[in-house]
XYZ file of C-alpha atoms in Angstrom:
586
model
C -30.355 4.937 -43.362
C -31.257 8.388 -45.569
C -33.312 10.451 -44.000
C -32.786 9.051 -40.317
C -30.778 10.581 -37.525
C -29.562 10.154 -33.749
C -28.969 11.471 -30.673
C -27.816 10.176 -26.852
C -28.456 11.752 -23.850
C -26.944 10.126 -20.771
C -28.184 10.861 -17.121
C -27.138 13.390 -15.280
C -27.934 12.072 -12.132
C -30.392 8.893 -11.008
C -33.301 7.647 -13.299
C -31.705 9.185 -16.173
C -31.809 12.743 -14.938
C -32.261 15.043 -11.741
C -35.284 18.194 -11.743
C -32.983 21.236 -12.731
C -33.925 24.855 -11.923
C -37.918 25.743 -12.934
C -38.745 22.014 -12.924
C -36.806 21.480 -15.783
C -34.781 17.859 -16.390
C -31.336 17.736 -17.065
C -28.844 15.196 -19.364
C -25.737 15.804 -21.144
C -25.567 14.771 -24.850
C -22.968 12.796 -25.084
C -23.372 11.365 -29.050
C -25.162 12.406 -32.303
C -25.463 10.963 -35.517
C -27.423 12.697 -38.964
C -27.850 11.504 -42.390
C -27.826 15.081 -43.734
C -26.394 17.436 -41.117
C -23.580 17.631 -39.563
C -24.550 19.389 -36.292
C -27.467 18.913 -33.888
C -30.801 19.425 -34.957
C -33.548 22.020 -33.957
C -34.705 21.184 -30.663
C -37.817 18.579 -30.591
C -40.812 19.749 -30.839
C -41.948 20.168 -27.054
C -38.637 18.751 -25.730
C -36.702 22.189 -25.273
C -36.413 25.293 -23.368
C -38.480 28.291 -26.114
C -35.574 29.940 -28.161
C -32.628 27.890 -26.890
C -30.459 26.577 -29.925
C -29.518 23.424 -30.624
C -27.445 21.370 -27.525
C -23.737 20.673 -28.569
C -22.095 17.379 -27.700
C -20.921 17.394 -23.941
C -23.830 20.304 -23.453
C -26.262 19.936 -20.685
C -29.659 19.741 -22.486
C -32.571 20.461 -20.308
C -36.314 19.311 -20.596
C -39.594 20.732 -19.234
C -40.797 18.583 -17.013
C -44.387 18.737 -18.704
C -42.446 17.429 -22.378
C -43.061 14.098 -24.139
C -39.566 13.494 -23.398
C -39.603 14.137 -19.888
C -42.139 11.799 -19.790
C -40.271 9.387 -21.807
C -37.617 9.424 -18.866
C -40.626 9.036 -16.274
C -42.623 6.477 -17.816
C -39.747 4.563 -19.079
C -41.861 4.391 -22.300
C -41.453 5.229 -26.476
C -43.041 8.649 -27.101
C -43.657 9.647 -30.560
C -43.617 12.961 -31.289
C -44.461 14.643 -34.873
C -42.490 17.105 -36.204
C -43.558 20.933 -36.467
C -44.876 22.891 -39.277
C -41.886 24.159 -41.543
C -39.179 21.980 -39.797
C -36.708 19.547 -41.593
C -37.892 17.355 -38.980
C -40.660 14.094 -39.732
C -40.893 12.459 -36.539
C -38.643 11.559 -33.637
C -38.756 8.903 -31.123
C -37.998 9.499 -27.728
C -36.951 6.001 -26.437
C -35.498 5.599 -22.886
C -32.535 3.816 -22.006
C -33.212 1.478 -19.476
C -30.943 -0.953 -17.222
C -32.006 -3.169 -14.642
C -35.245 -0.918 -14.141
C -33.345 2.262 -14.244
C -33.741 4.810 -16.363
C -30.361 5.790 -17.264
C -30.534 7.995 -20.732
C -32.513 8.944 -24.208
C -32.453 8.117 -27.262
C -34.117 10.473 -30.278
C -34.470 8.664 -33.712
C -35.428 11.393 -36.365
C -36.761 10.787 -39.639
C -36.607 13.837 -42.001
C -39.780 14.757 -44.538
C -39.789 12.499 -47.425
C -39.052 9.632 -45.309
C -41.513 6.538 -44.258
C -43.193 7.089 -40.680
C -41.461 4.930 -38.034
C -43.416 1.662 -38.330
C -43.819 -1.216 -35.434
C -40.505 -2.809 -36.701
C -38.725 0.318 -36.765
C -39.543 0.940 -33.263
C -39.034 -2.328 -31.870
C -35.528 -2.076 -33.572
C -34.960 1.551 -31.788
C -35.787 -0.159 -28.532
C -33.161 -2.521 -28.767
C -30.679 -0.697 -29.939
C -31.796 1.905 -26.581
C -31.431 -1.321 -24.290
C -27.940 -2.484 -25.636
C -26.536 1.212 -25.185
C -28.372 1.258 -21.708
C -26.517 -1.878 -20.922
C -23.082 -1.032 -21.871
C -23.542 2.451 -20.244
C -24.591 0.752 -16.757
C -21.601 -1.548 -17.097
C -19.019 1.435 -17.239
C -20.011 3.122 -14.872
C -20.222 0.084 -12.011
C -16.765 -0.379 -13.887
C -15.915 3.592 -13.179
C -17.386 2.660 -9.284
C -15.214 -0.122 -8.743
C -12.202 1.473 -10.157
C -12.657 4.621 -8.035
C -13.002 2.286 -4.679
C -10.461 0.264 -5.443
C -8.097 3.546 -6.341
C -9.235 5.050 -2.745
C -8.671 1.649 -0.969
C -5.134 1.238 -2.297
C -4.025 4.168 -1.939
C -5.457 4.532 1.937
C -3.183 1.741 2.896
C 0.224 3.345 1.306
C 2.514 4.881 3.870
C 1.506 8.840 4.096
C 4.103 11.322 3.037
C 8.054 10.752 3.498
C 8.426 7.692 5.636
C 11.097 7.922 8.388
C 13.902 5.544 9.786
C 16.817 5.448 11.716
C 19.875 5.210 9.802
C 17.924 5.389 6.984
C 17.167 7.647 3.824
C 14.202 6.772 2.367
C 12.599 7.324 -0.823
C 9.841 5.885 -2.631
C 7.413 6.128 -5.945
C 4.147 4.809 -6.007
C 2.817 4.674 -10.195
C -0.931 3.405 -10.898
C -1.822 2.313 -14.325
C -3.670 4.563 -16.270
C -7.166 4.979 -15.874
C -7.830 2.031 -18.547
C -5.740 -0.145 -16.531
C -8.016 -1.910 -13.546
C -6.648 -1.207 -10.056
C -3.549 -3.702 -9.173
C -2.101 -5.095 -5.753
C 1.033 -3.919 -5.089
C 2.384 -1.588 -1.958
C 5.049 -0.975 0.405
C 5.152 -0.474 3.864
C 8.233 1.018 6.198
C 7.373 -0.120 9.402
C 9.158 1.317 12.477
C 10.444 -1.720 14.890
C 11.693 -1.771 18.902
C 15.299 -0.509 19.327
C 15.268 2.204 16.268
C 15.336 -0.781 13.677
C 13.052 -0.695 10.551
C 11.231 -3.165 8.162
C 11.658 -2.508 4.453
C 8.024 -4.353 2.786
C 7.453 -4.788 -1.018
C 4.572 -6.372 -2.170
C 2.313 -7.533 -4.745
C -0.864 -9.572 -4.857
C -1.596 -11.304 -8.054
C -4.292 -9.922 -10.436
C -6.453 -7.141 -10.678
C -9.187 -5.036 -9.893
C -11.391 -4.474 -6.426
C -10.234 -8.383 -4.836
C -6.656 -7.672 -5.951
C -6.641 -4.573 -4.004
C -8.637 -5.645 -1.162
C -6.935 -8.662 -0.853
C -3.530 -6.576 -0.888
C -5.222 -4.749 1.971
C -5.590 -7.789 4.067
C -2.169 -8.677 3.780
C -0.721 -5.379 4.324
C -2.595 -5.475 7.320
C -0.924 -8.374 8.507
C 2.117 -8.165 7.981
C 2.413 -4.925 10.212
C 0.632 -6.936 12.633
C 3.126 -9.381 12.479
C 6.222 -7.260 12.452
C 5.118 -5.071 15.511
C 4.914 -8.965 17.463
C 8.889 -8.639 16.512
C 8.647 -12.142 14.578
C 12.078 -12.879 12.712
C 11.724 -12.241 8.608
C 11.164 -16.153 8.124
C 8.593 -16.071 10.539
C 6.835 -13.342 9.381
C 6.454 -14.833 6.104
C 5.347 -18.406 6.973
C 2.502 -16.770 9.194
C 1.651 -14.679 6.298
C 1.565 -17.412 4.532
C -1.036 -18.690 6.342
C -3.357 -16.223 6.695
C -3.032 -15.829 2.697
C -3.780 -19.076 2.129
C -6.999 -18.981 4.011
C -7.847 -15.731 2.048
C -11.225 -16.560 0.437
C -11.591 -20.128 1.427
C -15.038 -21.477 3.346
C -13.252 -23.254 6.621
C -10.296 -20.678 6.168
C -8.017 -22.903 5.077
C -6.525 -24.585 2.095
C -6.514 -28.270 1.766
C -3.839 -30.288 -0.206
C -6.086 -29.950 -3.149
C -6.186 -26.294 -3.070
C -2.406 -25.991 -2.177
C -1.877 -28.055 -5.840
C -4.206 -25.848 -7.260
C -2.387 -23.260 -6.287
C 0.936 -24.337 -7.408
C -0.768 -24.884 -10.658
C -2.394 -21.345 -11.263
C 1.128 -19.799 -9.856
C 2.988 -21.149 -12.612
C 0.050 -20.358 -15.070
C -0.116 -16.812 -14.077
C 3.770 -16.965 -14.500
C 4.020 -17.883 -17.938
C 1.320 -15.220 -18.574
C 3.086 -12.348 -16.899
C 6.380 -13.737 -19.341
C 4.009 -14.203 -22.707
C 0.799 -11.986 -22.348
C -0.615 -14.967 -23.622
C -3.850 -16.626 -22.510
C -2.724 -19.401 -20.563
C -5.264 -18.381 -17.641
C -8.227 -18.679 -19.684
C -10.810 -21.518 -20.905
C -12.025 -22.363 -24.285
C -14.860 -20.107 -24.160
C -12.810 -17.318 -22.695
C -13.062 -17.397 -19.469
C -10.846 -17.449 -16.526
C -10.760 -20.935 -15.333
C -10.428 -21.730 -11.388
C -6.971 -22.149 -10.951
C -6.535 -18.714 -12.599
C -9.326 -17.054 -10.894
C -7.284 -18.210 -7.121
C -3.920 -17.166 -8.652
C -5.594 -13.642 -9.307
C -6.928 -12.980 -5.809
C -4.790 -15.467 -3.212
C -1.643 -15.703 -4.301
C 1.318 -12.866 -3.340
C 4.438 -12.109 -3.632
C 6.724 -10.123 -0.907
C 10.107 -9.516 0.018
C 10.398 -8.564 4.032
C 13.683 -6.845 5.321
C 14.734 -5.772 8.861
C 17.431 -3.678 9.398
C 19.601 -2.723 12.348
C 20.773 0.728 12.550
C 23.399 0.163 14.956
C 25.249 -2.746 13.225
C 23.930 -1.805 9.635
C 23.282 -5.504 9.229
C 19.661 -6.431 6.838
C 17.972 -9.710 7.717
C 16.111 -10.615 4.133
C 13.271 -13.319 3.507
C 12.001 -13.588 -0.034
C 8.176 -14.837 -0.733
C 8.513 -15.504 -4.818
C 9.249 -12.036 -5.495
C 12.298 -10.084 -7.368
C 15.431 -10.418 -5.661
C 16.608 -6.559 -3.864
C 19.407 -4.540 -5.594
C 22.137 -3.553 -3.816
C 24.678 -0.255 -4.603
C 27.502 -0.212 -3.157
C 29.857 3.023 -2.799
C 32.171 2.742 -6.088
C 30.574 -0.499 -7.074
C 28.118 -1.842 -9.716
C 24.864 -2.650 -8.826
C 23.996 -6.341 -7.679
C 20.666 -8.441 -6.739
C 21.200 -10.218 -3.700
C 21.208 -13.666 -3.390
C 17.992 -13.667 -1.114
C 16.071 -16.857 -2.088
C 12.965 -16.410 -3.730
C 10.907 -19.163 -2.431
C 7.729 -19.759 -3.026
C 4.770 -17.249 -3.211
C 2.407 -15.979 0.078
C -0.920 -18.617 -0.653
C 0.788 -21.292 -2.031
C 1.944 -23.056 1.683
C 4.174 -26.144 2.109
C 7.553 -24.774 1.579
C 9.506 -22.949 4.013
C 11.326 -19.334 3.885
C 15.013 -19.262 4.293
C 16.641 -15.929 5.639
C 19.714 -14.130 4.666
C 22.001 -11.815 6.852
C 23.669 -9.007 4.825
C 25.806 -6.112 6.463
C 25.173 -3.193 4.321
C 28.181 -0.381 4.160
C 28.190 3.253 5.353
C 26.106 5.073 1.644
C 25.113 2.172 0.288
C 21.988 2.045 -2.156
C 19.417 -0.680 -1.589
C 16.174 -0.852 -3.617
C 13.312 -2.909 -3.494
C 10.750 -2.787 -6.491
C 7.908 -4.405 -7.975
C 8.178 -6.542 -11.734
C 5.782 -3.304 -13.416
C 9.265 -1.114 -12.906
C 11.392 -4.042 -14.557
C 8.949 -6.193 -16.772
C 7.041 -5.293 -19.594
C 5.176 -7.661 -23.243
C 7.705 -5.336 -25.436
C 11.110 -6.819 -23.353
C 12.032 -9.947 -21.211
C 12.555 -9.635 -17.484
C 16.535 -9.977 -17.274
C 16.658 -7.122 -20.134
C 14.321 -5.086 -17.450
C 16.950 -5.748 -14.517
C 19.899 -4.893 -16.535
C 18.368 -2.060 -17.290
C 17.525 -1.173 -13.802
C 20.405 -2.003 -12.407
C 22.425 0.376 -15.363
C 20.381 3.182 -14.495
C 21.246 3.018 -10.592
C 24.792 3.026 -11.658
C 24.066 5.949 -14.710
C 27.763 7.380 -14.938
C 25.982 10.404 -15.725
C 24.971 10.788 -12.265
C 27.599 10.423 -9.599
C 31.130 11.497 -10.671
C 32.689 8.205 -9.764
C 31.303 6.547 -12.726
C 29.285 3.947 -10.047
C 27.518 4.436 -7.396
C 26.617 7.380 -5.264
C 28.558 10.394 -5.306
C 29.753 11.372 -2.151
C 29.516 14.880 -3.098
C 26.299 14.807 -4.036
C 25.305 12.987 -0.684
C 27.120 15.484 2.091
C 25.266 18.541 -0.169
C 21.625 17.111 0.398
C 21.050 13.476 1.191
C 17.317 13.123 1.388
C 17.524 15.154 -1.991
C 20.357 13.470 -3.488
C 17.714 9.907 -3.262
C 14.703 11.474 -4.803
C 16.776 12.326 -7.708
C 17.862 8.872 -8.082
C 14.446 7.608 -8.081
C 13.170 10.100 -10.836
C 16.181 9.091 -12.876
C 15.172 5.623 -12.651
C 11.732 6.277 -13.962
C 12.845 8.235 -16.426
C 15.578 5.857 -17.904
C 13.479 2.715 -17.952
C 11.279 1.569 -20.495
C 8.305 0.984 -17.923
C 5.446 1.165 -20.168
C 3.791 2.607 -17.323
C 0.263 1.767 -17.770
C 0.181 -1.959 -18.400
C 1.368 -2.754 -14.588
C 1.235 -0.657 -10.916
C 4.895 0.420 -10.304
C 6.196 0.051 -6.767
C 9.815 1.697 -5.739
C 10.951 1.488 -2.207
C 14.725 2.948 -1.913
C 17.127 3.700 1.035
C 20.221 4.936 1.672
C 22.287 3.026 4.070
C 23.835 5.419 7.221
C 23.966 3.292 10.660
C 23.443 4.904 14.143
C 27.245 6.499 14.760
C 28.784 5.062 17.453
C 28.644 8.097 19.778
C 25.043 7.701 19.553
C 25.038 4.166 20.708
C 25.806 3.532 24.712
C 26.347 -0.385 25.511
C 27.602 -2.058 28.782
C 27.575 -5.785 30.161
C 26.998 -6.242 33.885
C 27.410 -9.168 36.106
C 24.594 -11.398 37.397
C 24.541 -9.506 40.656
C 22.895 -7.082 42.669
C 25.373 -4.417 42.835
C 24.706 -4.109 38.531
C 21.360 -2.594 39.428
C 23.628 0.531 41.340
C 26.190 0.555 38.579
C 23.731 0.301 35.427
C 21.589 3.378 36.953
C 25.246 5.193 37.308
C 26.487 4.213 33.135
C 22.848 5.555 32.113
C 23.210 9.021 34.346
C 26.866 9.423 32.638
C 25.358 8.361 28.990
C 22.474 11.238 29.503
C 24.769 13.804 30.701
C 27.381 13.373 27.788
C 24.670 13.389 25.259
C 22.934 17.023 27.045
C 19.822 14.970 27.999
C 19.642 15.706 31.507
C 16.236 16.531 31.973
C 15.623 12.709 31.102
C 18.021 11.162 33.457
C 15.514 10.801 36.844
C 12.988 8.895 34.537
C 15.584 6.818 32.974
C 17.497 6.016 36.052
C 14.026 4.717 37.413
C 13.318 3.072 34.532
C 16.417 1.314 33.762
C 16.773 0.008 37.986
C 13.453 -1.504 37.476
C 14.478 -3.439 34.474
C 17.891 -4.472 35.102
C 16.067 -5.645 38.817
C 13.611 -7.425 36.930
C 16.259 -9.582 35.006
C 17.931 -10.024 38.220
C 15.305 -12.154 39.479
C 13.264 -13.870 36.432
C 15.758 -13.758 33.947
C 19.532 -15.899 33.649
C 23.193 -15.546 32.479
C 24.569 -12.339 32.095
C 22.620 -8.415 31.771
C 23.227 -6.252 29.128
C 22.863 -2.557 29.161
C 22.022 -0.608 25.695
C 20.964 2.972 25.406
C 20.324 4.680 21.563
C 19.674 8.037 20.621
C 18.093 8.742 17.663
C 14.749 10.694 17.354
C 13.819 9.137 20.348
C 15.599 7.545 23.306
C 15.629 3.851 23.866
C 17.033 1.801 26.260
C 17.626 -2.152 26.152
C 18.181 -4.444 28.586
C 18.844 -8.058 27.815
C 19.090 -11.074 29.240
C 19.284 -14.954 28.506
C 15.846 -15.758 30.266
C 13.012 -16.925 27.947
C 10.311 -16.413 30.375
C 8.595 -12.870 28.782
C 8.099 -9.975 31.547
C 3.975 -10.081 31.383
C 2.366 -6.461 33.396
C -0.386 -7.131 36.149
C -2.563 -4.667 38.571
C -1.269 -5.409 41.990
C -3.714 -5.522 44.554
C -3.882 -2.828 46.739
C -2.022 -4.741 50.069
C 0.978 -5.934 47.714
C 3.931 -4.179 48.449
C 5.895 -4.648 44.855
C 4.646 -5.968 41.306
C 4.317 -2.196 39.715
C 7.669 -2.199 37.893
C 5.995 -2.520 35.136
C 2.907 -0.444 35.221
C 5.562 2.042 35.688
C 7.651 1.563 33.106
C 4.090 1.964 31.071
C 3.501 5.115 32.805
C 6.701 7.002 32.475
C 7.777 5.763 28.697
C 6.209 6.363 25.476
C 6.262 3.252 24.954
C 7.922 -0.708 26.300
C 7.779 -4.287 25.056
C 10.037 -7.142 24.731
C 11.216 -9.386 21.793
C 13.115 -12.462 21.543
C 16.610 -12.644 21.067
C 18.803 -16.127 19.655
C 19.787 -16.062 22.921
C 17.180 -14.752 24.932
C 14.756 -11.345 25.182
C 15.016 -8.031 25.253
C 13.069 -5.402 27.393
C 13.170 -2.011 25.970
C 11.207 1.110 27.009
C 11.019 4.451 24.674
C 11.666 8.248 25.472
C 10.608 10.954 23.598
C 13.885 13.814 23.495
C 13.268 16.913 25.675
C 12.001 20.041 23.749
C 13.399 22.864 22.864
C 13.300 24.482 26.057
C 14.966 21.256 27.870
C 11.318 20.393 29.687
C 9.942 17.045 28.962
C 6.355 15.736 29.787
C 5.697 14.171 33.744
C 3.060 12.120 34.885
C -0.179 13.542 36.619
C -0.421 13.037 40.420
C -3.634 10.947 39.599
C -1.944 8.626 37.119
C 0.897 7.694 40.085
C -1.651 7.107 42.611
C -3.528 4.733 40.264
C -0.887 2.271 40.695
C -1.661 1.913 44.093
């Protein structure tokens, strides 16, 4: 309109501003609009600190507190306010943006001289327009809230720094979408397991936004949970399962209606992921039920344990990508690890699948935002990943890892691999979270592994305390060997008399020192306070007192009960018990 111009203040801090120094209030202009100028306008009459110029755009402008348009922001009301003597200026109107009873900004309409007064329509029409603009700024910024919490609450639950594992070199990228990208729900998790072995966890919930990444939370939660119980793969999956599928529902649990429902919105958000169509969506635009439960409920994970000491991987696929193996002088392959179905969906079961992994082999475990984008089809995204794991421009071999490259610096020799992925895909980071968990296969050498059977009798107890004094001694440990000698008759005793068949011996030195003893029993060892008359029953309140740590696990052909030692400093002294913690066993 000639003659009329515009400028937006937004608050600086709650009810559309905060008191600044002298009483003065503060907002930043953040927009400003002129018929005939191209640059703010003279301060408003009243409105301004005495000889100030004109505020820029992005400049904090500051109002006495006693000014018609501090009281604009007070009052929540339209002030009027007539334009000096000599001033291009008419009249302005200082109309205050408000959202759900909150001041949050200003609004000056100016009409120059010449121009009609602001009538009643003119400033019904400014207080309108005020309210829309207060609306859409109170929506970003409880969009900006929700964003930043979500941000913080995914990336709290990502493993800190440079995860660690025996036999293992790990890398791993973690790559939000941009800021205009809402918050997604995929992680990873290494997850350190009894007798130096390690779960490998890739994730990723469906949807977006703050119940994506709580959600992702929740599951992340339990799934270490369930791997420290020492559950196989399969199992850990169908118990996940579970608990997904009771994710958000009233009585905790999904009903054959739900679990169809499910099935449903899984292959609906499928052939959105493939299209970037609209499949998820109503009529009138919105995201119907089935969509809004595939969003929140429904996961995908692969779950991996790996044995150091007989570099064998036990895989169990929840719906997600299949996990790329490199093998030394070989092209890169996805495993035939079955996908199954996804975490939330129930009814089906999870299959496992054994692989033995050779000495400086590559295996990588990814989310689809690394391999799947709306500008190329997944299977162009894994050829393409699995082409730039075996870049001949990288190892000399033409495929695979350079063994060069690996002896000079292994940990290094893996984060270069993972920034040469990134680099050589077509991501389109920004449309999807990017998840890359990668090891490097190395196996526990076999002078670091001491293993002995011994008969079901009681002379083993004697000759299992003399294999772990000779192990120790061999490996320069001998500040550990009165604990461990204690440690390991106690044990080997104990599967004497509640376990069955024949007792196996198993020391491992890695970071730590653990020993193993296993046995065909099912019956799990279960610690108790002996009363004060008993003259046994403290094995195992001493094998909690001495170690770092002790549990058992189940075995296909048994248990195991292992204890855990931390390696003697560098001056050879290791940590004892206080005289008051020995006499509380008794």
């Amino acid at each position: 309109v000639p003659g009329l111009g515009a400028g937006v203040g937004a608050g600086a801090g709650a009810r559309g501003g905060r008191r600044g120094r002298g009483g003065v209030g503060e907002l930043r202009r953040v927009a400003f609009a002129s018929a005939v100028s191209d640059a703010p306008l003279a301060t408003t009459p009243g409105c301004g600190v005495p000889g100030s110029a004109p505020t820029a755009v992005g400049e904090v402008h500051r109002y006495p507190a006693d000014s018609p348009c501090a009281g604009a922001l007070r009052t929540a009301r339209v002030q009027t306010i007539p334009g000096e003597d000599g001033s291009l200026v008419h009249t302005t109107l200082a109309v205050p943006m408000v959202a759900h009873d909150t001041v949050v900004g200003l609004v000056q309409f100016s009409r120059t001289k010449g121009s009609e007064p602001f009538g009643e329509r003119d400033r019904a029409l400014a207080v309108e327009l005020a309210a829309r603009a207060a609306v859409c700024i109170d929506n970003a910024r409880l969009y900006r809230r929700e964003h930043e919490r979500a941000l913080i609450l995914q990336r709290s639950l990502l493993p800190p720094g440079d995860p660690e594992a025996a036999g293992l070199d790990i890398a791993c990228r973690y790559l939000p979408g941009n800021t205009a990208t809402e918050v997604g729900g995929d992680w990873f998790d290494v997850i350190q397991l009894p007798g130096h072995r390690t779960a490998l966890v890739v994730g990723d919930v469906m949807g977006r936004g703050l119940r994506a990444a709580v959600a992702m939370g929740e599951l992340r939660t339990a799934v270490r949970t369930l791997a420290l119980l020492d559950m196989e793969p399969a199992e850990v999956l169908s118990a996940l399962d579970e608990i997904a599928r009771g994710l958000g529902t009233p009585g905790g649990h999904t009903g054959p209606g739900g679990v169809q429902a499910a099935r449903v919105a899984h292959k609906a958000s499928a052939r959105t992921a493939r299209t970037g169509g609209d499949d998820g969506e109503d009529g009138k635009g919105g995201k119907t039920r089935e969509a809004d439960l595939s969003e929140v409920y429904l996961a995908t994970c692969v779950y991996a344990v790996y044995d150091p000491v007989t570099r064998r991987c036990t895989f169990a696929n929840a719906g997600h990508l299949p996990p790329v193996l490199v093998e030394p002088g070989e092209e890169a392959l996805l495993l035939d690890v079955p996908p199954g179905m996804p975490l939330g969906v129930g009814g089906e079961p999870f299959e496992e699948v054994e692989v033995e992994l050779p000495e400086g082999a590559l295996l990588a475990l990814y989310t689809d935002g690394l391999v799947e984008s709306r500008d190329h089809s997944l299977d162009e995204g894994l050829r393409a990943f699995r082409a730039a794991l075996a870049d001949p421009a990288r190892p000399p071999s033409g495929h695979g890892p350079s063994p060069t490259a690996l002896r000079a610096d292994p940990s290094q020799f893996l984060e270069d691999v993972c920034d040469h992925v990134l680099s050589t895909l077509d991501t389109r980071h920004g449309e999807d979270d990017i998840a890359l968990l990668m090891a490097r296969i190395q196996g526990l050498p076999a002078e670091a592994v001491g293993d002995w059977r011994l008969p079901r009798e009681p002379r083993s107890v004697g000759r299992a305390r003399e294999l772990a004094r000779a192990q120790l001694t061999a490996w320069d440990l001998e500040a550990l060997v009165d604990t461990v000698e204690l440690l390991v008759s106690e044990l080997v005793t104990n599967a004497l008399r509640y376990g069955e068949g024949e007792i196996r011996l198993r020391l491992l030195r890695d970071r730590t020192l653990v020993c193993e003893v296993w046995d065909a029993g099912l019956v799990q060892p279960r610690r108790r306070r002996a009363r004060d008359t008993d003259e046994g029953g403290r094995g195992l309140q001493l094998v909690g007192l001495l170690s770092a740590g002790w549990g058992s696990r189940r075995t296909p052909r048994g248990k195991t009960v292992w204890f855990e030692l931390g390696l003697p400093d560098g001056d050879g002294t290791v940590s004892e018990p206080t005289a008051e913690q020995l006499l509380s066993l008794y």
